[in-house]
Amino acid sequence: MWIADQWKDYEVIDTSKGEKLERWGDYLLVRPDPQVIWDTPRRHRGWKRPNGHYHRSSKGGGDWEFFNLPEQWSIGYHDLTFRLKPFSFKHTGLFPEQAVNWDWFSAKIRGAVQGDAGQNAANRNVAGRDDTKQPGGRPIKLLNLFAYTGGATLAAAAAGAQVTHVDASKGMVGWAKENAAASGLSEAPIRWLVDDCMKFVEREIRRGNHYDGIIMDPPSYGRGPKGEIWKIEDSIHPFIHECAKLLSDEPLFFLVNSYTTGLAPAVLTYLLSTELKTKGGHVESQEIGLPVTESGLVLPCGASGRWEA
């Protein structure tokens, strides 16, 4: 399992009875989590005094209950800053477990952009910003699909990549731009696009455009702007097949994330290996998780599949 254990501003304090107690900066939230099927004692006092609690409804969905929680606040991860706010269906605008992937691809990007000296620097600090250019490097073009509020986009840009950020939600793209500004990346080479990811990929193939790295973080279920249905079990394989056509002649990596509990890491390995076999390289997939302070165990948070040259 790949574990996002480098956070200072975020923490899973405890988990029990279908919920997790989290610290987001100075604030405590209680949110539902489908993986938490155990009934363990809730000894931490934060369970009784959270700043926000999302209550699931038996009819589906749910509602937030707030206790002295601001409408918006920020947390940091290394040199990156993220603006948070509770909104629909328990979310805050950030998936902290993805930091383990940010660190991985940031090191690869920095190593490619800066050459051998950059790789040495990346090994010392995989998520920190280092703008020093070294001989022997090359520009890296990255495509981030279903890019949400921009966590992966900002990590890649901070590492030196030129990023194309695509999400179908205008509000999410606007939020990502706010995170870029807060992180000091307003002038970074990021192309912000509000578009249907599948339609965008089809157009990029026709245009003959290519990318050195691709990140996709698709939802389990969704609808396109014209009512197109996305169901990850049905759509992920043909979509990876199409996206593979966008890889450059010297690709660096391909990352696929899945939050669907029934989609095992081995499935991601099979998909990537099948579609990228002509590129050579190596495929590895694992569950990703977050450490839980009270138990000393790890909370699983989905899976990631990584292909690298």
Short mmCIF file of C-alpha atoms in Angstrom, two decimals:
data_model
loop_
_atom_site.label_atom_id
_atom_site.label_comp_id
_atom_site.label_asym_id
_atom_site.label_seq_id
_atom_site.Cartn_x
_atom_site.Cartn_y
_atom_site.Cartn_z
CA MET A 1 0.00 0.00 0.00
CA TRP A 2 1.14 3.54 -0.80
CA ILE A 3 0.57 5.74 2.25
CA ALA A 4 0.26 9.55 2.29
CA ASP A 5 2.14 10.06 5.54
CA GLN A 6 3.90 13.39 4.93
CA TRP A 7 1.03 15.69 5.93
CA LYS A 8 1.39 18.21 8.76
CA ASP A 9 -1.86 20.15 8.27
CA TYR A 10 -4.07 17.09 7.82
CA GLU A 11 -4.65 14.01 9.98
CA VAL A 12 -7.06 11.11 10.28
CA ILE A 13 -7.39 11.01 14.05
CA ASP A 14 -9.76 8.06 14.41
CA THR A 15 -12.29 5.91 12.56
CA SER A 16 -15.39 4.10 13.85
CA LYS A 17 -18.98 3.18 12.99
CA GLY A 18 -18.89 4.28 9.36
CA GLU A 19 -17.21 7.64 10.05
CA LYS A 20 -13.76 9.21 10.32
CA LEU A 21 -12.59 12.02 12.60
CA GLU A 22 -10.19 14.28 10.73
CA ARG A 23 -8.08 17.35 11.48
CA TRP A 24 -7.96 19.84 8.63
CA GLY A 25 -5.56 22.50 9.88
CA ASP A 26 -7.14 23.91 13.04
CA TYR A 27 -10.55 22.32 12.52
CA LEU A 28 -12.03 18.90 13.23
CA LEU A 29 -14.53 17.27 10.88
CA VAL A 30 -16.53 14.05 11.14
CA ARG A 31 -17.39 12.57 7.76
CA PRO A 32 -18.80 9.22 6.58
CA ASP A 33 -16.49 6.66 5.00
CA PRO A 34 -17.76 3.44 3.36
CA GLN A 35 -14.55 1.57 4.26
CA VAL A 36 -15.08 2.04 8.01
CA ILE A 37 -17.18 -1.05 8.78
CA TRP A 38 -15.73 -1.59 12.27
CA ASP A 39 -17.34 -0.58 15.55
CA THR A 40 -14.47 0.52 17.79
CA PRO A 41 -14.65 2.74 20.91
CA ARG A 42 -14.66 6.48 20.24
CA ARG A 43 -12.30 7.63 22.96
CA HIS A 44 -10.92 10.80 21.36
CA ARG A 45 -12.71 13.90 22.62
CA GLY A 46 -12.90 15.28 19.08
CA TRP A 47 -15.79 12.93 18.34
CA LYS A 48 -17.95 14.94 20.76
CA ARG A 49 -16.62 18.38 19.79
CA PRO A 50 -16.10 18.59 15.99
CA ASN A 51 -16.33 21.82 14.04
CA GLY A 52 -18.35 20.12 11.35
CA HIS A 53 -20.26 16.85 11.01
CA TYR A 54 -21.69 15.46 7.78
CA HIS A 55 -24.73 13.28 8.54
CA ARG A 56 -25.70 10.70 5.96
CA SER A 57 -29.39 10.31 5.20
CA SER A 58 -31.07 6.93 4.92
CA LYS A 59 -32.69 8.28 1.74
CA GLY A 60 -29.34 9.12 0.16
CA GLY A 61 -27.14 12.20 0.38
CA GLY A 62 -27.02 14.04 3.67
CA ASP A 63 -26.42 17.39 5.35
CA TRP A 64 -23.66 19.29 7.13
CA GLU A 65 -23.98 20.40 10.73
CA PHE A 66 -21.51 23.16 11.68
CA PHE A 67 -20.03 24.23 15.01
CA ASN A 68 -17.82 27.31 14.74
CA LEU A 69 -16.44 26.38 11.32
CA PRO A 70 -15.53 29.19 8.86
CA GLU A 71 -16.98 29.19 5.37
CA GLN A 72 -13.46 28.77 3.97
CA TRP A 73 -9.96 28.12 5.31
CA SER A 74 -6.60 26.88 4.02
CA ILE A 75 -4.09 24.11 4.66
CA GLY A 76 -0.66 23.49 3.20
CA TYR A 77 1.33 20.58 1.85
CA HIS A 78 5.02 21.45 1.50
CA ASP A 79 4.98 24.57 -0.75
CA LEU A 80 1.36 24.12 -1.88
CA THR A 81 -1.68 25.83 -0.35
CA PHE A 82 -5.26 24.60 -0.70
CA ARG A 83 -8.44 26.49 0.06
CA LEU A 84 -11.08 24.32 1.71
CA LYS A 85 -14.81 24.61 2.20
CA PRO A 86 -17.43 21.99 2.99
CA PHE A 87 -19.82 21.44 0.11
CA SER A 88 -22.09 18.84 -1.45
CA PHE A 89 -21.91 15.21 -0.38
CA LYS A 90 -19.37 15.44 2.44
CA HIS A 91 -16.47 16.85 0.37
CA THR A 92 -14.05 19.64 1.30
CA GLY A 93 -12.33 20.18 -2.05
CA LEU A 94 -9.29 17.99 -1.46
CA PHE A 95 -8.41 14.28 -1.32
CA PRO A 96 -5.38 14.16 1.02
CA GLU A 97 -4.48 10.56 0.19
CA GLN A 98 -3.46 11.72 -3.29
CA ALA A 99 -0.38 13.40 -1.82
CA VAL A 100 1.44 10.07 -2.10
CA ASN A 101 0.97 10.27 -5.87
CA TRP A 102 1.93 13.97 -5.99
CA ASP A 103 5.26 13.09 -4.38
CA TRP A 104 5.86 10.23 -6.81
CA PHE A 105 5.24 12.08 -10.05
CA SER A 106 6.80 15.33 -8.80
CA ALA A 107 10.11 13.51 -8.39
CA LYS A 108 9.83 12.09 -11.90
CA ILE A 109 8.97 15.46 -13.43
CA ARG A 110 11.74 17.27 -11.60
CA GLY A 111 14.26 14.65 -12.62
CA ALA A 112 13.26 14.95 -16.31
CA VAL A 113 13.09 18.75 -16.36
CA GLN A 114 16.39 19.31 -14.57
CA GLY A 115 18.38 16.29 -15.65
CA ASP A 116 20.49 14.23 -13.24
CA ALA A 117 21.04 17.14 -10.85
CA GLY A 118 17.30 17.67 -10.71
CA GLN A 119 16.73 14.01 -9.90
CA ASN A 120 19.13 14.27 -6.98
CA ALA A 121 17.25 17.30 -5.70
CA ALA A 122 13.95 15.47 -6.18
CA ASN A 123 15.16 12.61 -4.04
CA ARG A 124 15.86 15.08 -1.24
CA ASN A 125 12.51 16.87 -1.41
CA VAL A 126 9.95 15.36 -3.75
CA ALA A 127 7.18 17.93 -3.23
CA GLY A 128 9.07 21.16 -2.62
CA ARG A 129 9.57 23.72 -5.37
CA ASP A 130 12.99 24.01 -7.00
CA ASP A 131 13.22 26.35 -10.00
CA THR A 132 16.91 25.74 -10.72
CA LYS A 133 17.37 24.54 -14.31
CA GLN A 134 20.17 22.10 -15.06
CA PRO A 135 21.75 21.07 -18.38
CA GLY A 136 20.45 17.86 -19.89
CA GLY A 137 16.81 18.34 -18.91
CA ARG A 138 13.75 18.57 -21.16
CA PRO A 139 10.34 20.23 -20.97
CA ILE A 140 7.52 18.02 -19.68
CA LYS A 141 3.94 18.42 -20.90
CA LEU A 142 1.32 16.96 -18.56
CA LEU A 143 -2.39 16.30 -19.07
CA ASN A 144 -4.56 16.17 -15.93
CA LEU A 145 -8.07 14.80 -16.62
CA PHE A 146 -11.01 15.04 -14.20
CA ALA A 147 -8.67 17.51 -12.50
CA TYR A 148 -11.08 18.72 -9.78
CA THR A 149 -9.61 21.50 -7.59
CA GLY A 150 -6.09 21.06 -8.90
CA GLY A 151 -4.05 19.19 -6.31
CA ALA A 152 -2.19 17.15 -8.93
CA THR A 153 -2.01 20.12 -11.31
CA LEU A 154 -0.28 22.31 -8.74
CA ALA A 155 2.12 19.58 -7.62
CA ALA A 156 3.13 18.97 -11.24
CA ALA A 157 3.48 22.68 -12.04
CA ALA A 158 5.57 23.24 -8.91
CA ALA A 159 7.88 20.44 -10.09
CA GLY A 160 8.36 22.20 -13.44
CA ALA A 161 5.76 20.69 -15.78
CA GLN A 162 3.59 22.50 -18.33
CA VAL A 163 0.10 21.38 -17.34
CA THR A 164 -3.21 21.14 -19.19
CA HIS A 165 -5.94 20.99 -16.52
CA VAL A 166 -9.32 19.68 -17.70
CA ASP A 167 -12.54 19.38 -15.72
CA ALA A 168 -16.19 19.57 -16.79
CA SER A 169 -17.15 21.78 -13.84
CA LYS A 170 -16.57 25.52 -14.22
CA GLY A 171 -16.77 25.90 -10.45
CA MET A 172 -14.06 23.31 -9.83
CA VAL A 173 -11.73 24.92 -12.37
CA GLY A 174 -12.29 28.30 -10.71
CA TRP A 175 -11.49 26.74 -7.33
CA ALA A 176 -8.30 25.23 -8.78
CA LYS A 177 -7.22 28.67 -10.00
CA GLU A 178 -7.72 30.01 -6.46
CA ASN A 179 -5.48 27.22 -5.14
CA ALA A 180 -2.86 28.12 -7.75
CA ALA A 181 -2.91 31.75 -6.65
CA ALA A 182 -2.65 30.76 -2.99
CA SER A 183 0.33 28.54 -3.86
CA GLY A 184 2.14 31.29 -5.75
CA LEU A 185 1.56 29.53 -9.09
CA SER A 186 -0.67 32.05 -10.86
CA GLU A 187 1.99 32.59 -13.52
CA ALA A 188 2.88 28.91 -13.89
CA PRO A 189 2.38 27.38 -17.38
CA ILE A 190 -1.06 25.91 -16.67
CA ARG A 191 -3.81 25.78 -19.29
CA TRP A 192 -7.20 25.81 -17.54
CA LEU A 193 -10.01 24.16 -19.52
CA VAL A 194 -13.68 23.60 -18.72
CA ASP A 195 -14.52 20.67 -20.95
CA ASP A 196 -15.81 17.12 -21.09
CA CYS A 197 -12.69 14.98 -20.65
CA MET A 198 -13.62 12.32 -23.21
CA LYS A 199 -14.53 14.90 -25.87
CA PHE A 200 -11.32 16.80 -25.17
CA VAL A 201 -9.18 13.69 -25.58
CA GLU A 202 -10.88 12.86 -28.89
CA ARG A 203 -10.12 16.37 -30.18
CA GLU A 204 -6.51 16.24 -28.98
CA ILE A 205 -5.98 12.99 -30.89
CA ARG A 206 -7.33 14.59 -34.08
CA ARG A 207 -5.08 17.62 -33.52
CA GLY A 208 -2.02 15.40 -33.14
CA ASN A 209 -1.11 16.77 -29.70
CA HIS A 210 0.95 14.70 -27.29
CA TYR A 211 1.86 14.67 -23.59
CA ASP A 212 4.76 13.26 -21.61
CA GLY A 213 2.57 12.41 -18.63
CA ILE A 214 -1.14 11.73 -18.11
CA ILE A 215 -3.10 11.77 -14.87
CA MET A 216 -6.73 10.71 -14.68
CA ASP A 217 -8.89 10.78 -11.58
CA PRO A 218 -12.28 9.68 -12.94
CA PRO A 219 -15.49 9.50 -10.88
CA SER A 220 -17.16 6.18 -10.26
CA TYR A 221 -20.29 7.53 -11.93
CA GLY A 222 -21.10 10.76 -13.70
CA ARG A 223 -22.87 12.48 -16.56
CA GLY A 224 -21.42 14.57 -19.35
CA PRO A 225 -22.76 17.99 -20.44
CA LYS A 226 -25.17 16.33 -22.89
CA GLY A 227 -26.30 13.60 -20.54
CA GLU A 228 -23.58 11.10 -21.49
CA ILE A 229 -23.24 8.46 -18.78
CA TRP A 230 -19.82 7.66 -17.32
CA LYS A 231 -19.68 4.42 -15.36
CA ILE A 232 -16.11 3.56 -14.50
CA GLU A 233 -16.46 -0.21 -14.95
CA ASP A 234 -17.75 0.30 -18.49
CA SER A 235 -15.79 3.39 -19.55
CA ILE A 236 -12.32 3.21 -18.02
CA HIS A 237 -10.79 0.67 -20.43
CA PRO A 238 -11.77 2.39 -23.70
CA PHE A 239 -10.80 5.74 -22.20
CA ILE A 240 -7.30 4.55 -21.23
CA HIS A 241 -7.02 3.10 -24.74
CA GLU A 242 -7.73 6.52 -26.26
CA CYS A 243 -5.53 8.44 -23.82
CA ALA A 244 -2.58 6.18 -24.62
CA LYS A 245 -2.64 7.66 -28.12
CA LEU A 246 -1.74 11.03 -26.61
CA LEU A 247 1.54 9.88 -25.07
CA SER A 248 4.68 11.37 -26.57
CA ASP A 249 7.60 9.45 -28.04
CA GLU A 250 9.40 9.81 -24.70
CA PRO A 251 6.60 9.40 -22.16
CA LEU A 252 7.34 9.72 -18.47
CA PHE A 253 4.32 8.25 -16.68
CA PHE A 254 0.60 7.43 -16.75
CA LEU A 255 -1.39 7.55 -13.50
CA VAL A 256 -4.95 6.26 -12.99
CA ASN A 257 -6.86 6.66 -9.72
CA SER A 258 -9.96 4.78 -8.64
CA TYR A 259 -12.21 5.26 -5.62
CA THR A 260 -14.51 2.38 -6.57
CA THR A 261 -14.19 -0.24 -3.84
CA GLY A 262 -14.82 -3.10 -6.28
CA LEU A 263 -12.01 -2.07 -8.65
CA ALA A 264 -8.96 -3.90 -7.31
CA PRO A 265 -5.40 -2.62 -7.90
CA ALA A 266 -4.75 -5.70 -10.05
CA VAL A 267 -7.47 -4.51 -12.42
CA LEU A 268 -5.63 -1.21 -12.91
CA THR A 269 -2.39 -3.11 -13.51
CA TYR A 270 -4.11 -5.24 -16.16
CA LEU A 271 -5.62 -2.21 -17.91
CA LEU A 272 -2.38 -0.22 -18.02
CA SER A 273 -0.28 -3.22 -18.99
CA THR A 274 -2.65 -4.07 -21.83
CA GLU A 275 -2.87 -0.58 -23.29
CA LEU A 276 0.75 0.53 -22.77
CA LYS A 277 2.60 -2.68 -23.60
CA THR A 278 4.06 -1.15 -26.77
CA LYS A 279 5.66 1.58 -24.63
CA GLY A 280 7.65 -0.86 -22.52
CA GLY A 281 8.24 0.45 -19.03
CA HIS A 282 6.85 -0.84 -15.77
CA VAL A 283 3.36 -1.00 -14.23
CA GLU A 284 2.55 -1.17 -10.53
CA SER A 285 -0.75 -0.69 -8.72
CA GLN A 286 -1.52 -0.49 -5.03
CA GLU A 287 -4.17 0.61 -2.60
CA ILE A 288 -3.53 4.11 -1.31
CA GLY A 289 -4.19 5.05 2.28
CA LEU A 290 -3.89 7.46 5.18
CA PRO A 291 -2.40 6.70 8.61
CA VAL A 292 -4.85 6.73 11.53
CA THR A 293 -3.35 8.29 14.64
CA GLU A 294 -5.40 6.58 17.36
CA SER A 295 -5.07 3.02 16.06
CA GLY A 296 -1.69 3.20 14.34
CA LEU A 297 -3.32 1.46 11.35
CA VAL A 298 -4.00 2.66 7.80
CA LEU A 299 -7.36 3.70 6.32
CA PRO A 300 -7.66 2.47 2.68
CA CYS A 301 -8.79 5.22 0.29
CA GLY A 302 -9.06 3.60 -3.12
CA ALA A 303 -6.34 2.47 -5.51
CA SER A 304 -3.86 3.90 -7.98
CA GLY A 305 -2.23 2.39 -11.04
CA ARG A 306 1.13 3.74 -12.21
CA TRP A 307 2.93 3.15 -15.50
CA GLU A 308 6.41 4.61 -15.79
CA ALA A 309 9.00 4.49 -18.53
#
